[in-house]
Short mmCIF file of N, CA and C in Angstrom, two decimals:
data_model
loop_
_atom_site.label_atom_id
_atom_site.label_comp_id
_atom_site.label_asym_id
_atom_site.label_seq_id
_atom_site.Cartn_x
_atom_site.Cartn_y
_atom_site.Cartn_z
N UNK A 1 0.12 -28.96 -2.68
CA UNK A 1 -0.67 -27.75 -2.64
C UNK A 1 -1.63 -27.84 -1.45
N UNK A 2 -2.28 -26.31 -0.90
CA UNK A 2 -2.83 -26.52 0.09
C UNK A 2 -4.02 -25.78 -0.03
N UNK A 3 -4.85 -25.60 0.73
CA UNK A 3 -5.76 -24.56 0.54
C UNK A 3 -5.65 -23.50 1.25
N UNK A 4 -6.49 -22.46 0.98
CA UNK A 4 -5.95 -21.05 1.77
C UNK A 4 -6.90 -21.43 2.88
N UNK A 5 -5.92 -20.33 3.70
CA UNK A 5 -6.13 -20.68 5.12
C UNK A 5 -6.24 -18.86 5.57
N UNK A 6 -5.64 -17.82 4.68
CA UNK A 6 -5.50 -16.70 4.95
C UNK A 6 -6.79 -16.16 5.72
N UNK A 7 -7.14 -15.58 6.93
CA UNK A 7 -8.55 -15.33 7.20
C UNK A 7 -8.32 -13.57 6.92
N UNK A 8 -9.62 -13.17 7.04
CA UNK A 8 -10.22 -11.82 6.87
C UNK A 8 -9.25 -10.92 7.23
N UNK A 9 -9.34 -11.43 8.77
CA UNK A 9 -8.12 -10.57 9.89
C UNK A 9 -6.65 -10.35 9.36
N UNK A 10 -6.30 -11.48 8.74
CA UNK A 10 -4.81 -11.53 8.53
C UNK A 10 -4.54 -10.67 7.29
N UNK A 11 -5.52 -10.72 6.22
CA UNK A 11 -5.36 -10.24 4.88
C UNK A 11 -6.14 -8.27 5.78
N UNK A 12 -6.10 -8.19 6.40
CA UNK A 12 -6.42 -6.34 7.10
C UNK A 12 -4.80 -6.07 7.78
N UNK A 13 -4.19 -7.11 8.61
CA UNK A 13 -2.96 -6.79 9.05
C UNK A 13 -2.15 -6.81 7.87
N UNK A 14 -2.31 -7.57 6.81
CA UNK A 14 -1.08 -7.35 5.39
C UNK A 14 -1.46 -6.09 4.73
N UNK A 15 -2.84 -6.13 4.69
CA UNK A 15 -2.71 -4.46 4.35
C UNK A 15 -2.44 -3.67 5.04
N UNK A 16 -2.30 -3.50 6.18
CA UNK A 16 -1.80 -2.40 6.96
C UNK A 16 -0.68 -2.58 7.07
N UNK A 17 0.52 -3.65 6.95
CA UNK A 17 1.90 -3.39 6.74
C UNK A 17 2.20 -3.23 5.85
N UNK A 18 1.41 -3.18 4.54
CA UNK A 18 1.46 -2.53 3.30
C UNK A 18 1.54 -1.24 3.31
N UNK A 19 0.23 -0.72 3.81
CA UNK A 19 0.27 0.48 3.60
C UNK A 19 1.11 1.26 4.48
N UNK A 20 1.62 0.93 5.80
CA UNK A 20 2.71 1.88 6.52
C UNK A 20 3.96 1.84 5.47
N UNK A 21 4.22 0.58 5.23
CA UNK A 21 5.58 0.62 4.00
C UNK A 21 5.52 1.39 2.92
N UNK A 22 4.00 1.74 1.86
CA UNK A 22 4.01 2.64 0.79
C UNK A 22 4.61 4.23 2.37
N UNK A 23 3.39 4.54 2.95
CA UNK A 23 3.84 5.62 3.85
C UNK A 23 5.04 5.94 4.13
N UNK A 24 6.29 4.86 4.46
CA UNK A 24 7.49 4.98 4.79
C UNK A 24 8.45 5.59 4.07
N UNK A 25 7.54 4.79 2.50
CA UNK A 25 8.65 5.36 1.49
C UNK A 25 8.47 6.77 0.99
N UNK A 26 6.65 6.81 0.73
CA UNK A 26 6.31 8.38 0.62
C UNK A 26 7.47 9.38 1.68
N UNK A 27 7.38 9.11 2.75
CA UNK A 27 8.02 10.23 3.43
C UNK A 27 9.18 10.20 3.64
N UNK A 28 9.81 9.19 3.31
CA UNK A 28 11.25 9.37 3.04
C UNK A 28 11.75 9.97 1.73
N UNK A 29 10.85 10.24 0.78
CA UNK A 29 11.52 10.84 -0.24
C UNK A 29 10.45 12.51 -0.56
N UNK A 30 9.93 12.40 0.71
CA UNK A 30 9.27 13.88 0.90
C UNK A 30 8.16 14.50 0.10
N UNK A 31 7.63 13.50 -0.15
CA UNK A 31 6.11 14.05 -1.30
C UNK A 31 4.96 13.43 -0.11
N UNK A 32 4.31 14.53 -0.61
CA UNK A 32 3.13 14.73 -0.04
C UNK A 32 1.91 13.34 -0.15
N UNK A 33 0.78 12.80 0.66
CA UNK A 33 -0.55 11.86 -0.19
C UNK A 33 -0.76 13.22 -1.13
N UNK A 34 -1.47 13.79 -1.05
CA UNK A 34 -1.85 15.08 -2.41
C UNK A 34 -1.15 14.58 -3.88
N UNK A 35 0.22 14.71 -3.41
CA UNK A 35 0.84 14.76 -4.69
C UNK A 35 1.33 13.55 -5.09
N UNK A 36 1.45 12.99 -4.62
CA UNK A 36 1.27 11.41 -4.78
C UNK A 36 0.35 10.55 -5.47
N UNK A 37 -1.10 10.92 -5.01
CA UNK A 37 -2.35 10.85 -5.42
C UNK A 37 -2.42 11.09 -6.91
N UNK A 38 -1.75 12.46 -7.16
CA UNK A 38 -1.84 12.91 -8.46
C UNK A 38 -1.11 12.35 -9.35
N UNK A 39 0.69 12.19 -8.79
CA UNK A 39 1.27 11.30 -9.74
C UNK A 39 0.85 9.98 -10.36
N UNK A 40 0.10 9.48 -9.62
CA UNK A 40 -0.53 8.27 -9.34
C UNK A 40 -1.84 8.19 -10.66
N UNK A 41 -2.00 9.51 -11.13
CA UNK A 41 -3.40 9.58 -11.33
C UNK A 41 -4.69 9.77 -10.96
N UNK A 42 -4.48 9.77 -9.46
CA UNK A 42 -5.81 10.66 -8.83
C UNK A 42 -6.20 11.69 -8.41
N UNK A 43 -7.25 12.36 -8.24
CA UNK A 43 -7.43 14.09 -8.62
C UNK A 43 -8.10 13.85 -6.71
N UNK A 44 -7.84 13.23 -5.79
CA UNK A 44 -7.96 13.45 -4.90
C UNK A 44 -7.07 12.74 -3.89
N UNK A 45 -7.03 13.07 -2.18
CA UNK A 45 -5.94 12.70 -1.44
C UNK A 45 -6.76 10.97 -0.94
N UNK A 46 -7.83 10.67 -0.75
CA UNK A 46 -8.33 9.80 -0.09
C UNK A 46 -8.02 8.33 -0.45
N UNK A 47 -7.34 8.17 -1.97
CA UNK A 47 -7.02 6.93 -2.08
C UNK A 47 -5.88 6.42 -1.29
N UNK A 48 -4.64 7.62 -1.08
CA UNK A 48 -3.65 7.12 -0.61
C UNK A 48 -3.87 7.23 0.94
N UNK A 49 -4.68 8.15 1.25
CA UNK A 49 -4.84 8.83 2.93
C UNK A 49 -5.35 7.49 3.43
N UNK A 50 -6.73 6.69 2.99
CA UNK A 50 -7.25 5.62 3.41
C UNK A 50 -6.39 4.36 3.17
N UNK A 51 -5.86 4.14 2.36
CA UNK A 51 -5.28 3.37 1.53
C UNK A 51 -3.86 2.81 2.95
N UNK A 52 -3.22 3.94 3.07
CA UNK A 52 -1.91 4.04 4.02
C UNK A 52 -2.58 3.23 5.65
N UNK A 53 -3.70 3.93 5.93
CA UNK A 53 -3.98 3.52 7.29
C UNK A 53 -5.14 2.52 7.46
N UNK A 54 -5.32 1.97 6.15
CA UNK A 54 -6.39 0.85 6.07
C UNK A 54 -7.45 1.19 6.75
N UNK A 55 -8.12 2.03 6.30
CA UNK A 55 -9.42 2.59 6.98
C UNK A 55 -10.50 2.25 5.57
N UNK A 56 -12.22 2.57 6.14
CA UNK A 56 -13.15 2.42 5.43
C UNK A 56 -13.05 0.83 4.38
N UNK A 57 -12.44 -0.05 4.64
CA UNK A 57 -11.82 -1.22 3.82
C UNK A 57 -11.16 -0.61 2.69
N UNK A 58 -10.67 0.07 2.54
CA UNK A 58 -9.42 0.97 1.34
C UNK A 58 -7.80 0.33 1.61
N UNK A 59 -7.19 -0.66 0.48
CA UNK A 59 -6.05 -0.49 0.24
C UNK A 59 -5.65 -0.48 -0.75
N UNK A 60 -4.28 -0.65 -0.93
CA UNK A 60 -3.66 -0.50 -2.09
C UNK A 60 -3.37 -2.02 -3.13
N UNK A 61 -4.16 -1.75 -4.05
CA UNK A 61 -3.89 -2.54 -5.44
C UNK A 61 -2.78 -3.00 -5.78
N UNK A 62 -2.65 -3.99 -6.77
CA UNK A 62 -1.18 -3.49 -7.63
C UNK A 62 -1.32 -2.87 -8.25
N UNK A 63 -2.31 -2.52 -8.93
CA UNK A 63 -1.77 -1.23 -9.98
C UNK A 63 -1.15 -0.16 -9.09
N UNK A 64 -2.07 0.35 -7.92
CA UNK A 64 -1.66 1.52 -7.06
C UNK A 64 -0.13 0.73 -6.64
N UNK A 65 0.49 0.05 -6.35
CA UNK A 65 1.80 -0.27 -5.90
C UNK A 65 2.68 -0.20 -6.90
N UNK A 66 2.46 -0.57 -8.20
CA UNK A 66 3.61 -0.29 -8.83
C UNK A 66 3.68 0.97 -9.48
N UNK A 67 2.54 1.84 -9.58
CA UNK A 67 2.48 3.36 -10.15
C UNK A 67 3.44 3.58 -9.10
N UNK A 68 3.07 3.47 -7.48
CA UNK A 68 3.60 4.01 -6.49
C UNK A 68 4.91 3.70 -6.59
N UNK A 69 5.48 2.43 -6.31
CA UNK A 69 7.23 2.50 -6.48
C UNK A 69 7.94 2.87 -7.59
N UNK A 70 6.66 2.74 -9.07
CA UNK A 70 7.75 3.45 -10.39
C UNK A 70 7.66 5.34 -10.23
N UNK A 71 7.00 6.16 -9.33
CA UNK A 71 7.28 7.35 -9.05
C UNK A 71 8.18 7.90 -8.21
N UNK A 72 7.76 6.62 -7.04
CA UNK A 72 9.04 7.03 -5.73
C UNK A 72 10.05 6.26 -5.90
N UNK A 73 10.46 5.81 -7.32
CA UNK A 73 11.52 4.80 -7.50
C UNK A 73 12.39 4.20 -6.46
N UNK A 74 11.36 3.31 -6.05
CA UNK A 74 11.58 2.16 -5.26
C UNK A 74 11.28 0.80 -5.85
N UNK A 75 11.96 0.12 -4.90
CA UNK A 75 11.62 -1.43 -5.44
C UNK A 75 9.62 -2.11 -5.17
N UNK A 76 9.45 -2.83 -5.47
CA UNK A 76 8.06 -2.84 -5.25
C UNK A 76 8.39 -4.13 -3.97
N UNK A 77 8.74 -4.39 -4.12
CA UNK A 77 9.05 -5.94 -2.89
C UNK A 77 9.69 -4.87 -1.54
N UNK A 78 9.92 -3.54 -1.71
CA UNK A 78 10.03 -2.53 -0.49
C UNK A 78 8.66 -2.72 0.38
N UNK A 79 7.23 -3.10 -0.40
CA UNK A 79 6.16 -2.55 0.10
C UNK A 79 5.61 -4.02 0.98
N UNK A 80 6.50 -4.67 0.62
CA UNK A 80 5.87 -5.75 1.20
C UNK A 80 6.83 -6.55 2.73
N UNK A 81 7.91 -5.73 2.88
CA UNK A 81 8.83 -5.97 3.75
C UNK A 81 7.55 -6.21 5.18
N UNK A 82 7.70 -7.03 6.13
CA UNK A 82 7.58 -7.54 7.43
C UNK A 82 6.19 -8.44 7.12
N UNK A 83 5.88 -8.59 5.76
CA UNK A 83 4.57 -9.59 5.44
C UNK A 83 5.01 -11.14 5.01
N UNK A 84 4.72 -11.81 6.25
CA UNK A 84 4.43 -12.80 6.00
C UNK A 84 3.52 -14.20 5.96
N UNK A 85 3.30 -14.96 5.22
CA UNK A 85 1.94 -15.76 5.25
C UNK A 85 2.87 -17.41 5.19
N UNK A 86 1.79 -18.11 6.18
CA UNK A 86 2.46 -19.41 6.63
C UNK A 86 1.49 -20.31 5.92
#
């Protein structure tokens, strides 16, 4: 075993290839952040709007990832495609 080594920076770039991948899939199956948001359970667009482009320190949870792939029925290991940690 090792200790983490992950810094600040690296865990902002995994969220941001997170969140382009939730984005990818949103718009490949043509729903809106709005309605997304809502399926999701939220009564506004800013969780997913911030969330997608890693702004204001906003990303996505697991809870928000697997609401998200059990609506856009996708796999959840979709969201994590080009992340990797050494």
């Amino acid at each position: 075993m090792k200790n983490c080594t992950i810094s600040k920076n690296e865990m902002k770039n995994i969220y941001k290839i997170i969140g382009r991948n939730v984005k990818k899939a949103r718009e490949k199956k043509g729903v809106s952040q709005l309605k997304l948001s809502l399926m999701i359970g939220h009564k506004a667009v800013g969780v997913i709007s911030n969330a997608e482009l890693c702004i204001q320190d906003k990303h996505f949870n697991i809870e928000h990832l697997i609401k998200i792939a059990n609506v856009l029925e996708v796999d959840l290991n979709d969201f994590f495609d080009g992340v990797s940690i050494d």
